[in-house]
PDB file of C-alpha atoms in Angstrom:
ATOM      1  CA  MET Y   1      80.393 223.591 114.902  1.00  0.00           C
ATOM      2  CA  GLU Y   2      78.856 220.765 112.925  1.00  0.00           C
ATOM      3  CA  SER Y   3      77.944 218.596 115.925  1.00  0.00           C
ATOM      4  CA  LEU Y   4      75.708 221.011 117.856  1.00  0.00           C
ATOM      5  CA  ARG Y   5      72.252 219.757 118.761  1.00  0.00           C
ATOM      6  CA  GLU Y   6      69.109 221.669 119.603  1.00  0.00           C
ATOM      7  CA  GLY Y   7      68.567 222.498 123.262  1.00  0.00           C
ATOM      8  CA  PRO Y   8      70.809 223.703 126.076  1.00  0.00           C
ATOM      9  CA  ARG Y   9      74.555 223.463 125.571  1.00  0.00           C
ATOM     10  CA  VAL Y  10      77.471 223.820 127.993  1.00  0.00           C
ATOM     11  CA  LEU Y  11      81.053 224.669 127.062  1.00  0.00           C
ATOM     12  CA  VAL Y  12      83.692 223.122 129.342  1.00  0.00           C
ATOM     13  CA  SER Y  13      87.183 224.552 128.890  1.00  0.00           C
ATOM     14  CA  LEU Y  14      90.380 225.108 130.830  1.00  0.00           C
ATOM     15  CA  GLY Y  15      91.864 227.432 128.233  1.00  0.00           C
ATOM     16  CA  THR Y  16      95.183 226.969 126.491  1.00  0.00           C
ATOM     17  CA  VAL Y  17      97.505 227.237 129.499  1.00  0.00           C
ATOM     18  CA  ASN Y  18      95.835 224.500 131.584  1.00  0.00           C
ATOM     19  CA  PHE Y  19      94.729 222.316 128.665  1.00  0.00           C
ATOM     20  CA  GLU Y  20      97.135 219.422 129.398  1.00  0.00           C
ATOM     21  CA  ALA Y  21      96.979 219.710 133.221  1.00  0.00           C
ATOM     22  CA  GLY Y  22      93.232 219.256 133.620  1.00  0.00           C
ATOM     23  CA  GLU Y  23      92.714 215.501 133.799  1.00  0.00           C
ATOM     24  CA  ARG Y  24      90.908 215.581 137.153  1.00  0.00           C
ATOM     25  CA  PHE Y  25      88.817 218.630 136.145  1.00  0.00           C
ATOM     26  CA  TYR Y  26      87.758 217.021 132.862  1.00  0.00           C
ATOM     27  CA  ASN Y  27      86.772 213.721 134.465  1.00  0.00           C
ATOM     28  CA  VAL Y  28      84.837 215.356 137.312  1.00  0.00           C
ATOM     29  CA  ALA Y  29      82.973 217.446 134.720  1.00  0.00           C
ATOM     30  CA  ILE Y  30      82.125 214.218 132.895  1.00  0.00           C
ATOM     31  CA  GLU Y  31      80.798 212.646 136.116  1.00  0.00           C
ATOM     32  CA  VAL Y  32      78.640 215.696 136.841  1.00  0.00           C
ATOM     33  CA  LEU Y  33      77.287 216.367 133.349  1.00  0.00           C
ATOM     34  CA  GLU Y  34      76.953 212.838 131.950  1.00  0.00           C
ATOM     35  CA  GLY Y  35      73.313 212.024 131.363  1.00  0.00           C
ATOM     36  CA  GLU Y  36      72.109 215.566 132.028  1.00  0.00           C
ATOM     37  CA  PRO Y  37      69.679 217.026 129.469  1.00  0.00           C
ATOM     38  CA  VAL Y  38      72.392 219.222 127.920  1.00  0.00           C
ATOM     39  CA  GLN Y  39      74.927 218.856 125.174  1.00  0.00           C
ATOM     40  CA  VAL Y  40      78.441 219.360 126.482  1.00  0.00           C
ATOM     41  CA  VAL Y  41      81.201 220.721 124.265  1.00  0.00           C
ATOM     42  CA  MET Y  42      84.456 219.943 126.068  1.00  0.00           C
ATOM     43  CA  VAL Y  43      87.790 221.330 124.956  1.00  0.00           C
ATOM     44  CA  ALA Y  44      90.216 218.656 126.121  1.00  0.00           C
ATOM     45  CA  PRO Y  45      92.814 216.138 124.999  1.00  0.00           C
ATOM     46  CA  LEU Y  46      91.032 212.789 124.508  1.00  0.00           C
ATOM     47  CA  GLN Y  47      93.851 210.871 126.196  1.00  0.00           C
ATOM     48  CA  LYS Y  48      93.030 212.636 129.512  1.00  0.00           C
ATOM     49  CA  LEU Y  49      89.421 211.395 129.571  1.00  0.00           C
ATOM     50  CA  ALA Y  50      88.226 208.183 131.185  1.00  0.00           C
ATOM     51  CA  ARG Y  51      85.307 208.074 128.721  1.00  0.00           C
ATOM     52  CA  VAL Y  52      83.267 210.299 126.420  1.00  0.00           C
ATOM     53  CA  PRO Y  53      79.542 210.160 127.232  1.00  0.00           C
ATOM     54  CA  GLU Y  54      76.901 210.304 124.516  1.00  0.00           C
ATOM     55  CA  ASN Y  55      75.922 213.900 125.341  1.00  0.00           C
ATOM     56  CA  PHE Y  56      79.530 215.134 124.938  1.00  0.00           C
ATOM     57  CA  VAL Y  57      81.459 216.464 121.964  1.00  0.00           C
ATOM     58  CA  VAL Y  58      85.193 216.580 122.720  1.00  0.00           C
ATOM     59  CA  ARG Y  59      87.647 218.544 120.632  1.00  0.00           C
ATOM     60  CA  PRO Y  60      91.256 219.634 121.284  1.00  0.00           C
ATOM     61  CA  PHE Y  61      90.350 223.067 119.894  1.00  0.00           C
ATOM     62  CA  VAL Y  62      87.143 224.976 119.211  1.00  0.00           C
ATOM     63  CA  PRO Y  63      86.578 228.434 117.715  1.00  0.00           C
ATOM     64  CA  GLN Y  64      85.484 229.739 121.109  1.00  0.00           C
ATOM     65  CA  LEU Y  65      84.345 233.204 120.022  1.00  0.00           C
ATOM     66  CA  GLU Y  66      82.156 231.670 117.308  1.00  0.00           C
ATOM     67  CA  LEU Y  67      80.841 228.970 119.631  1.00  0.00           C
ATOM     68  CA  LEU Y  68      79.960 231.072 122.685  1.00  0.00           C
ATOM     69  CA  PRO Y  69      76.773 232.643 121.251  1.00  0.00           C
ATOM     70  CA  HIS Y  70      75.375 229.107 120.927  1.00  0.00           C
ATOM     71  CA  MET Y  71      76.116 228.082 124.539  1.00  0.00           C
ATOM     72  CA  SER Y  72      73.729 228.232 127.494  1.00  0.00           C
ATOM     73  CA  ALA Y  73      76.538 228.083 130.067  1.00  0.00           C
ATOM     74  CA  VAL Y  74      80.314 227.955 130.404  1.00  0.00           C
ATOM     75  CA  VAL Y  75      82.285 225.923 132.935  1.00  0.00           C
ATOM     76  CA  CYS Y  76      85.882 227.074 133.131  1.00  0.00           C
ATOM     77  CA  HIS Y  77      88.771 227.713 135.501  1.00  0.00           C
ATOM     78  CA  GLY Y  78      88.044 231.436 135.741  1.00  0.00           C
ATOM     79  CA  GLY Y  79      90.797 232.527 133.380  1.00  0.00           C
ATOM     80  CA  HIS Y  80      90.638 236.040 132.017  1.00  0.00           C
ATOM     81  CA  ASN Y  81      90.079 235.217 128.334  1.00  0.00           C
ATOM     82  CA  THR Y  82      87.298 232.674 128.770  1.00  0.00           C
ATOM     83  CA  VAL Y  83      85.479 234.726 131.406  1.00  0.00           C
ATOM     84  CA  VAL Y  84      85.648 237.989 129.469  1.00  0.00           C
ATOM     85  CA  GLU Y  85      84.685 236.301 126.196  1.00  0.00           C
ATOM     86  CA  ALA Y  86      81.729 234.537 127.859  1.00  0.00           C
ATOM     87  CA  LEU Y  87      80.526 237.729 129.521  1.00  0.00           C
ATOM     88  CA  SER Y  88      80.739 239.628 126.251  1.00  0.00           C
ATOM     89  CA  GLN Y  89      78.110 237.376 124.666  1.00  0.00           C
TER      90      GLN Y  89
END
């Protein structure tokens, strides 16, 4: 991903099934992670976000399997695919 910075990075994703239903989740994640010393890669529809902080990169899709080795942490809804893929790294 062209926008990755040096330092700790956090992936925030609700997976494909909950992608459109996560407005509250996305905005709470923004409140919690905004201004923290991490880069956040959030997989979300931009129209569901109140704002996009400077330390966030928001995309409607990311190549998750390629991205996970570069992440320090994953915040997700506990879905099978994301959890198993994160644990496999």
